[in-house]
Coordinates of C-alpha atoms and ligand atoms in Angstrom, one line a residue:
X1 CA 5.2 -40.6 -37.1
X2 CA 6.0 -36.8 -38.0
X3 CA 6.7 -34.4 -35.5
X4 CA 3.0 -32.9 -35.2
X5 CA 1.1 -36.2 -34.9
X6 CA 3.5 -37.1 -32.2
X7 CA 2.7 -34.1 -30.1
X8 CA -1.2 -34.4 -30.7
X9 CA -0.9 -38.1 -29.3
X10 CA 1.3 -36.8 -26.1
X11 CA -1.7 -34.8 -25.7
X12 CA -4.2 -36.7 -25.8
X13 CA -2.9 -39.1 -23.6
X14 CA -2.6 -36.5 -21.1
X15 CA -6.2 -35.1 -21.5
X16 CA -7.3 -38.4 -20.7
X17 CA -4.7 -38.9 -17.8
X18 CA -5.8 -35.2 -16.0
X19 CA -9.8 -35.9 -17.0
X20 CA -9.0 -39.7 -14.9
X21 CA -6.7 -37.6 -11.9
X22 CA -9.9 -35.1 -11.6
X23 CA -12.6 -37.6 -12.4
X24 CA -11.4 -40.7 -11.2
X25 CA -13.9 -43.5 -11.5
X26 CA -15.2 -42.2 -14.9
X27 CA -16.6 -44.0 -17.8
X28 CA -15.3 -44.0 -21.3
X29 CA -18.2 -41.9 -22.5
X30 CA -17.6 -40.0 -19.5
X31 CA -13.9 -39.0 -20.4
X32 CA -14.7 -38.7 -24.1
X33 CA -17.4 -35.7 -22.6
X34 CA -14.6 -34.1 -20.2
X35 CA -11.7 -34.0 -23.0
X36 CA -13.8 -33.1 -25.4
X37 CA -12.0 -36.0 -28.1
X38 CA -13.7 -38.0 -29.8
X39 CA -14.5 -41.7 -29.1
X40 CA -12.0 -43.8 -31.2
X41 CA -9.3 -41.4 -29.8
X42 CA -10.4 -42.0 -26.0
X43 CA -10.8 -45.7 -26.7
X44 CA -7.4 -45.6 -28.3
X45 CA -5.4 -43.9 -25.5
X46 CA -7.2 -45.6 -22.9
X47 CA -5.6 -49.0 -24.4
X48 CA -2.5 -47.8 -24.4
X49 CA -2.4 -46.5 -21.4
X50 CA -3.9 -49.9 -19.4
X51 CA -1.2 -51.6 -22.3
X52 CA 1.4 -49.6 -19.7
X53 CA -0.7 -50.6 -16.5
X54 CA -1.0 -46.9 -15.7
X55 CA -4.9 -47.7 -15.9
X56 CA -7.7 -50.2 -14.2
X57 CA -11.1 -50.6 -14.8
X58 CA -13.6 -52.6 -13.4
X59 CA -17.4 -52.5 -13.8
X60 CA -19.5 -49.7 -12.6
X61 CA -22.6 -50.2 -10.4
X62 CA -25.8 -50.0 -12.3
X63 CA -28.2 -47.1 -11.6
X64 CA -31.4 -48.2 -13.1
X65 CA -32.0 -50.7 -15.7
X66 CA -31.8 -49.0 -18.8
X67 CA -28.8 -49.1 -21.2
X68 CA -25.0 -51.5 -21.7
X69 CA -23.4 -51.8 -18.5
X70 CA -20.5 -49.7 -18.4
X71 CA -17.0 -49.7 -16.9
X72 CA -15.0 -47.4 -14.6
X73 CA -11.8 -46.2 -15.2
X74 CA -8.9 -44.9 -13.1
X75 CA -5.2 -44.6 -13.1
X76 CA -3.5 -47.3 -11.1
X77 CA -2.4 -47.4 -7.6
X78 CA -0.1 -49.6 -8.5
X79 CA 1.9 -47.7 -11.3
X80 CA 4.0 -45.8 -9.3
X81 CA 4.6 -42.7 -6.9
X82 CA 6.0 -39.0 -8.1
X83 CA 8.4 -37.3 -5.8
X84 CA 8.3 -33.4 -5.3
X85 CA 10.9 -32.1 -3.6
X86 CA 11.7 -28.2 -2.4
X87 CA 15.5 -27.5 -1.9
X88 CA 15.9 -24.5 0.6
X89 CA 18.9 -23.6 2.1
X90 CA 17.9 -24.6 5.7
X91 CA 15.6 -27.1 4.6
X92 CA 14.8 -30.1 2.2
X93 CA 10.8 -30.7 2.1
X94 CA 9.6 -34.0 -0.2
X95 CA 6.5 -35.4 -0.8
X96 CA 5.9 -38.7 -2.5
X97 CA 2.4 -38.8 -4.4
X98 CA 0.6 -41.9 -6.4
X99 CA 0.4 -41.6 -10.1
X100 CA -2.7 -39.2 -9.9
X101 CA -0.8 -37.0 -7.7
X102 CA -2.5 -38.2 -3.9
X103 CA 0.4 -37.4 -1.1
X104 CA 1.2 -40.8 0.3
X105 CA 4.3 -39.6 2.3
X106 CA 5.6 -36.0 3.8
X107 CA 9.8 -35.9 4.9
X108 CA 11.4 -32.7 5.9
X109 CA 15.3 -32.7 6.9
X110 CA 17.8 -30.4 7.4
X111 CA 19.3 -28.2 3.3
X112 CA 22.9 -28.2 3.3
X113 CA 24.5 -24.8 2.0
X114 CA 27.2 -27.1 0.0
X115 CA 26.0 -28.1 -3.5
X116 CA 26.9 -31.5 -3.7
X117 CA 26.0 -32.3 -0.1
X118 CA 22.1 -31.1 -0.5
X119 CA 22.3 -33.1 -4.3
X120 CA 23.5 -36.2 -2.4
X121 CA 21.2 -35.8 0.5
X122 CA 18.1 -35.5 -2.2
X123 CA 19.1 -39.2 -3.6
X124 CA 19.5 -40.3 -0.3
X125 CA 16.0 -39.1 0.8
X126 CA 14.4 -40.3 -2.7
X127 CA 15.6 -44.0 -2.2
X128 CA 15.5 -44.0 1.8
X129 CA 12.0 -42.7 0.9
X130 CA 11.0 -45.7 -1.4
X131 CA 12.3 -48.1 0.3
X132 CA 10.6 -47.4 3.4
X133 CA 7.7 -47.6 2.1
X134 CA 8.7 -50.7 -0.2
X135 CA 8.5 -49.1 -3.5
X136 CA 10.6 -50.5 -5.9
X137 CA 12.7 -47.2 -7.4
X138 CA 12.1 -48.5 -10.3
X139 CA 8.8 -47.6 -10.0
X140 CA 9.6 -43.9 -9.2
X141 CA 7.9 -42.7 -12.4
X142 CA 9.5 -39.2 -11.7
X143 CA 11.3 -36.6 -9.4
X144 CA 11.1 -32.9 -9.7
X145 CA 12.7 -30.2 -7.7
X146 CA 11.8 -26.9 -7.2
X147 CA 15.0 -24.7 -6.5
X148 CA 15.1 -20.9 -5.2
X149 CA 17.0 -19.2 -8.1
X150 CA 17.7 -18.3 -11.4
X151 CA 17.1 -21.4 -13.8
X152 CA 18.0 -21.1 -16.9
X153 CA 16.1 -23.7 -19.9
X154 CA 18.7 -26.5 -19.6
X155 CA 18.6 -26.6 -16.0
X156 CA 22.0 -24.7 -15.1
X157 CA 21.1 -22.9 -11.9
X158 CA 22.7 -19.3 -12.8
X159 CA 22.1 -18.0 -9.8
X160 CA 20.9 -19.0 -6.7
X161 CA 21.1 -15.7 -4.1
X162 CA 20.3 -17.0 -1.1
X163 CA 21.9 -20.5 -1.7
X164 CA 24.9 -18.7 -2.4
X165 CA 25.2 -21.0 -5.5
X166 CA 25.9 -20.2 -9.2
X167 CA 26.4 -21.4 -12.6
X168 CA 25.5 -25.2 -11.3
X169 CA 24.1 -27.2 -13.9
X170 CA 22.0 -28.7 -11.2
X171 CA 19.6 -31.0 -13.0
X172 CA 22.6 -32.8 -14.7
X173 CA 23.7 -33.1 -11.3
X174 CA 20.5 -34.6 -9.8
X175 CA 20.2 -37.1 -12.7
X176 CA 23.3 -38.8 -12.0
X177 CA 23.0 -38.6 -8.7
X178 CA 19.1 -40.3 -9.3
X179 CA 18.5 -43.7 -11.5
X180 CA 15.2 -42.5 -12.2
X181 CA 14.0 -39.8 -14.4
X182 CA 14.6 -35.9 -12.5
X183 CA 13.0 -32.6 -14.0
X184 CA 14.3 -29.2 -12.1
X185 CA 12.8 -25.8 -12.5
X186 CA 13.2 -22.6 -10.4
X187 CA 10.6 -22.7 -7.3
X188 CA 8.1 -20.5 -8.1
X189 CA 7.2 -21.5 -11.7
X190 CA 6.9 -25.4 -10.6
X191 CA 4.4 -24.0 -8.0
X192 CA 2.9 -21.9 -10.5
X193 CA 2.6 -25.6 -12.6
X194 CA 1.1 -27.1 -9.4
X195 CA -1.7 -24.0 -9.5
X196 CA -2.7 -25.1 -12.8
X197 CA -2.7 -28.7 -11.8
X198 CA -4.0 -29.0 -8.1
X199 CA -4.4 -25.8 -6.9
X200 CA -6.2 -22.4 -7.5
X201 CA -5.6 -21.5 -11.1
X202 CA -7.5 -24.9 -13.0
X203 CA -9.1 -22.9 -15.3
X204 CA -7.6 -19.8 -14.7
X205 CA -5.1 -18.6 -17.9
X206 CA -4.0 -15.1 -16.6
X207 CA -2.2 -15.1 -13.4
X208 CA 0.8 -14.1 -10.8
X209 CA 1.8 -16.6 -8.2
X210 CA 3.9 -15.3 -5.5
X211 CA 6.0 -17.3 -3.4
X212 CA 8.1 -16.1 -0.5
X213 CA 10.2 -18.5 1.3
X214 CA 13.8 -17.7 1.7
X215 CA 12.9 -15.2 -0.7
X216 CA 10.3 -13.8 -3.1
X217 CA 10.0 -15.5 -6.6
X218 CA 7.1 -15.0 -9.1
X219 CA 5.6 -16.9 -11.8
X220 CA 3.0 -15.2 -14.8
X221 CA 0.9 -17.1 -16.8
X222 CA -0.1 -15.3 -19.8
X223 CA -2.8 -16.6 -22.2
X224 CA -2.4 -20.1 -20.2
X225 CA 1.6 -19.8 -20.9
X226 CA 4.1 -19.9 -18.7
X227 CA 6.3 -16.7 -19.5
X228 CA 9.8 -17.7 -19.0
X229 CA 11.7 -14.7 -20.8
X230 CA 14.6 -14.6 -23.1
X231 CA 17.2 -17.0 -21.1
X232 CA 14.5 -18.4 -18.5
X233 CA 15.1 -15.9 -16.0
X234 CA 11.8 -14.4 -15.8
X235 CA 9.9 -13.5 -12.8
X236 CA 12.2 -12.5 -10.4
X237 CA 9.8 -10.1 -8.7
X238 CA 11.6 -10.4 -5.1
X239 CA 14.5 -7.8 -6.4
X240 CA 12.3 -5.1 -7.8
X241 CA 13.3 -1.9 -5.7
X242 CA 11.1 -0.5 -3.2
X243 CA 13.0 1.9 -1.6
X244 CA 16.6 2.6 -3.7
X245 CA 19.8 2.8 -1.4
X246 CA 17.7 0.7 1.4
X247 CA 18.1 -3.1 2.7
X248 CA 21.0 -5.5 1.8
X249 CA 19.5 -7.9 0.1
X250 CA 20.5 -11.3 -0.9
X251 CA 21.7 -10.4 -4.8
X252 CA 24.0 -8.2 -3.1
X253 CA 22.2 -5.1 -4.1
X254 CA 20.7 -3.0 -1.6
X255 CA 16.1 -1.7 -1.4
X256 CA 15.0 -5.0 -3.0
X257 CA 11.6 -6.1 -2.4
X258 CA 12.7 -9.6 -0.6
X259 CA 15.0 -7.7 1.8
X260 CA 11.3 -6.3 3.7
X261 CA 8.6 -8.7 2.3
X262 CA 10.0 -11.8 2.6
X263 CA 9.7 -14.6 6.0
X264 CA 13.7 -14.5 6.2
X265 CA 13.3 -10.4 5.9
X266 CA 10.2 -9.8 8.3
X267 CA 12.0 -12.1 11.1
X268 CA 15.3 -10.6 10.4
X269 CA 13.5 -6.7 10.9
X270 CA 11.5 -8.0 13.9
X271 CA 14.4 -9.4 15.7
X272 CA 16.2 -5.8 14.7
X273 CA 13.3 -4.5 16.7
X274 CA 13.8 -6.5 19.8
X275 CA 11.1 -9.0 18.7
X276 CA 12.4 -12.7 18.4
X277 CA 10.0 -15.0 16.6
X278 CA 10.8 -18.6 15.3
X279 CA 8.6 -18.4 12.2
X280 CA 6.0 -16.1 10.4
X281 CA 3.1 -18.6 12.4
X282 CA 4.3 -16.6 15.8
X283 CA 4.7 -13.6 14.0
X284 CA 1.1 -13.7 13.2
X285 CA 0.1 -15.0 16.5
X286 CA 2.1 -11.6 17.7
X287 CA -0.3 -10.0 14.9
X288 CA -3.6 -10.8 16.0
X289 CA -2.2 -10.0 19.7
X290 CA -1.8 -6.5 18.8
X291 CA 1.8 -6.4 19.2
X292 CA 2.8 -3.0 17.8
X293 CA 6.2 -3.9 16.5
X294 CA 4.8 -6.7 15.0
X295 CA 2.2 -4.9 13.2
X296 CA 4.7 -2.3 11.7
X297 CA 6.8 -4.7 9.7
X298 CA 3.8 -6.8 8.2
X299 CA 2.1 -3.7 7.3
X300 CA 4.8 -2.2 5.7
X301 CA 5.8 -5.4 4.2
X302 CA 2.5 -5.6 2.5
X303 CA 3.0 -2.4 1.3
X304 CA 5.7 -2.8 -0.4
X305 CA 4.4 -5.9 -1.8
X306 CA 1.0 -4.1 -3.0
X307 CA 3.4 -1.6 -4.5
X308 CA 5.6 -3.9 -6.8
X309 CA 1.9 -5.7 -7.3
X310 CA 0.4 -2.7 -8.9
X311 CA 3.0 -2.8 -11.8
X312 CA 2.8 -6.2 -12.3
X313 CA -1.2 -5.4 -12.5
X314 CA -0.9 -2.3 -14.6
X315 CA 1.7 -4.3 -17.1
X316 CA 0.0 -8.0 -17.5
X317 CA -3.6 -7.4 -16.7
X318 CA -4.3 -10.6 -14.6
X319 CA -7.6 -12.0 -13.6
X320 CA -5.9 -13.7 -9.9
X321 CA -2.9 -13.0 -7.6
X322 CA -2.4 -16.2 -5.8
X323 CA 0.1 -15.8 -2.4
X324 CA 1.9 -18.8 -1.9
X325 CA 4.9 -20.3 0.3
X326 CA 5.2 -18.8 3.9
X327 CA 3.5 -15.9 3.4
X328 CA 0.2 -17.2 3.9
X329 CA 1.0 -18.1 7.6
X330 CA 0.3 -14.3 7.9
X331 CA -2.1 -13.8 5.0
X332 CA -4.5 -12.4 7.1
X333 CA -2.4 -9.6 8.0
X334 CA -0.7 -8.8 4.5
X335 CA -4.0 -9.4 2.0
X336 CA -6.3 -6.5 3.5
X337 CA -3.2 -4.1 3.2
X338 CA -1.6 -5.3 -0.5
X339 CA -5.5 -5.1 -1.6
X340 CA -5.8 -1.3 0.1
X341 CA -2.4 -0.9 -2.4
X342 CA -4.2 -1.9 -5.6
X343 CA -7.1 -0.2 -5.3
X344 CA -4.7 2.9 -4.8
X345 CA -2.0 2.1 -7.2
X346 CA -3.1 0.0 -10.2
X347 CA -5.2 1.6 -12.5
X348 CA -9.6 1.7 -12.4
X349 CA -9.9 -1.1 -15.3
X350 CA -6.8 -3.1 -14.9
X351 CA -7.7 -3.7 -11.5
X352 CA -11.3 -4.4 -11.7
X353 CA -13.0 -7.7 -11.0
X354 CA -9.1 -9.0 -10.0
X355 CA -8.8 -11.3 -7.1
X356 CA -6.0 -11.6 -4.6
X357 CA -5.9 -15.1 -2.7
X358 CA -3.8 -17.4 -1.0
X359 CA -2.7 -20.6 -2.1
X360 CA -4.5 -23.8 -1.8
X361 CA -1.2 -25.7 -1.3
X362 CA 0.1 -23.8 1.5
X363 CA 3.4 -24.7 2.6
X364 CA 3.5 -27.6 0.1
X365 CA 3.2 -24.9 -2.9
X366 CA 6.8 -26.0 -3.9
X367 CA 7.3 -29.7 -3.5
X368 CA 3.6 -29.8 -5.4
X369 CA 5.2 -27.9 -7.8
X370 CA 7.6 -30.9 -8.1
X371 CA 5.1 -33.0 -8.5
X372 CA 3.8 -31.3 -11.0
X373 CA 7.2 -30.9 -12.9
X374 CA 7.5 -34.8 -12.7
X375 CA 4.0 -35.6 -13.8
X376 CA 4.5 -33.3 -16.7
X377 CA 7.6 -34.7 -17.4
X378 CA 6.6 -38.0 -17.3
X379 CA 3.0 -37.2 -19.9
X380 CA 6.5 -36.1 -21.9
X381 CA 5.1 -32.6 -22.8
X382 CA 6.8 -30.5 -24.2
X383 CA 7.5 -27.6 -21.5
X384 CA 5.8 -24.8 -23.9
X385 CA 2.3 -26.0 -23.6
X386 CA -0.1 -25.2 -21.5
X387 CA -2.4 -27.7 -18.9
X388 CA -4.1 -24.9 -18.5
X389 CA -5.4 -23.8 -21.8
X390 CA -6.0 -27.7 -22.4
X391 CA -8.4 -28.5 -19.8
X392 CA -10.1 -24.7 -20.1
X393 CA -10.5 -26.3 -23.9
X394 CA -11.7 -29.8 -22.6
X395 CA -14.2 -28.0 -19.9
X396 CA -15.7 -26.1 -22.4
X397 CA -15.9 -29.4 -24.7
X398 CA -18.6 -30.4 -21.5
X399 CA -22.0 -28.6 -22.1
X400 CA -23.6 -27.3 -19.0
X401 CA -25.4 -29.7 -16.5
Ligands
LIG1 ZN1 17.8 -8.4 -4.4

């Protein structure tokens, strides 16, 4: 089998796997309508894939009398779970999903700043994970993490600013600290995967995700393509300067967009103020109260947000701006004034008919993201294609009901 027709059965098989995740309980005809393939092809995948037990069917309740009885088909409970996992500095947050990506389990426990402690902890938590819930690790069909920093295409964290890590080759690390497969990608472009997959941006091809957490990362999809840049390192919108000579940030260099914008900097400025709050959730709270301090910084952190926004607008043109990650705890607060921005700043056409809107995911944003890394790792595609393209393709495959 040559290199091409290899590819074109990986993705197949994984039209028929996402049309089964998003319309489980589907006929054959059914799936051959969503993916748009044709019906030897959908017959063929579906054997191999019940071959692997990743698929059941069982007959489907008759409506009326008229035609064959048909069959349903979904992907097995039984196959196996996916962990997603989001390593913070202060914080580890996994979530364990069946094969067609349902959360079965939620953890969060404390990050370790050491390297090797949070990579031990994460096996730890995978296989304290499975075998509290009795799944054999074996059938852990993958693990993806979602890590704060620069990631370069093999997986060497370059740098991680606010992990105060660099040059780890962290995924080589996680898979021999795991016996099952591991896929690793910075934070916000496994989120940005999890848009595509179970969030916002199904059928959406052109868009900016925005994640703050510990800081502010970004992922652009172009033409339904991830854009990862030269060395992988693309996207890091959190150290764009807003104000030169200003905040400390993180990376050591001082006005960056993360040092006002993100949850670590608006708590950090509050507290400054006099104003001590736990997490952005009571800084909202303090929001909707009025409180003027309170007001000040999210203002101005939208602000600054809208302006770095309105580039972004004015050089890729995108159809949706999707906030993820803490942020949207105070979404209601930030959206009104990083919209007032792009009206001002971007320009008339680039910015018409765009829409800015918070994540689906919410907090999960990340560890979906890993999710989504280990599903896609698992389908084995290769990381240049796009789910997103492929089910815009399959959808338009469907005529209109
Ligand atoms: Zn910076």
């Amino acid at each position: 089998m040559d290199v091409n027709t290899s590819i074109i059965r990986q993705l197949n098989v994984s039209r028929v796997f996402h049309a089964l995740r998003e319309r489980p309980g589907s006929s054959q005809r059914e799936v051959v309508r969503a993916t748009g393939l044709d019906r030897a092809t959908v017959s063929a995948v579906v054997g191999q894939l019940e071959e692997e037990a990743l698929l059941a069917r069982r007959p489907k309740p008759r409506r009326g009398r008229a035609g064959r009885p048909e069959e349903e088909l979904r992907l097995s409970e039984d196959a196996g779970w996916f962990v997603g996992i989001r390593l913070e500095p202060r914080e580890l947050r996994v979530v364990a999903t069946t094969i067609d990506g349902r959360v079965v389990a939620h953890e969060q426990l404390p990050g370790s700043a050491d390297v090797h402690e949070a990579i031990s902890r994460v096996g730890d938590t995978v296989r304290g994970l499975a075998e509290a819930h009795g799944v054999p690790v074996s059938k852990l069909l993958g693990v993806g993490v979602g890590v704060p920093g620069l990631m370069d295409h093999g997986g060497r964290l370059a740098l991680g600013p606010n992990l105060g890590w660099h040059d780890v080759p962290i995924l080589d690390m996680l898979r021999s600290e795991l016996a099952v497969p591991v896929y690793a990608d910075n934070d916000t472009k496994a989120a940005a995967l999890a848009e595509t997959l179970f969030g916002t941006c199904r059928t959406v091809t052109d868009f900016v995700l925005v994640i703050a957490h510990s800081g502010i990362g970004s992922a652009l999809y172009q033409a339904g393509m991830l854009q990862r840049g030269w060395r992988g390192y693309a996207g890091e919108l959190g150290h764009v300067k807003v104000d030169p000579g200003g905040r400390l940030c993180g990376c050591g260099g001082h006005g960056c967009l993360e040092a006002y914008a993100s949850e670590r900097a608006i708590l950090a400025r509050l507290e400054e103020e006099g104003v001590a709050c736990r997490d952005l959730a009571e800084v909202a709270a303090r929001v909707r109260e009025r409180d003027a301090v309170a007001r000040r910084v999210v203002e101005d952190a939208a602000e600054k947000l809208g302006m770095v926004l309105a580039t972004v607008v004015n050089l890729t043109n995108p159809q949706r701006i999707v906030i993820g990650g803490g942020l949207v705890e105070v979404a209601d607060a930030v959206l009104p004034g990083v919209r007032a921005v792009l009206r001002r700043d971007a320009l008339g056409p680039s910015g018409e008919g765009l829409e800015v809107m918070v994540s689906a995911l919410g907090a999960d944003a990340v560890t979906m993201g890993g999710i989504a890394l280990a599903m896609d790792g698992f389908l084995s595609l290769p990381s240049w294609l796009s789910f997103g393209q492929l089910r815009r393709n399959a959808r338009e495959a469907v005529p209109p009901t």
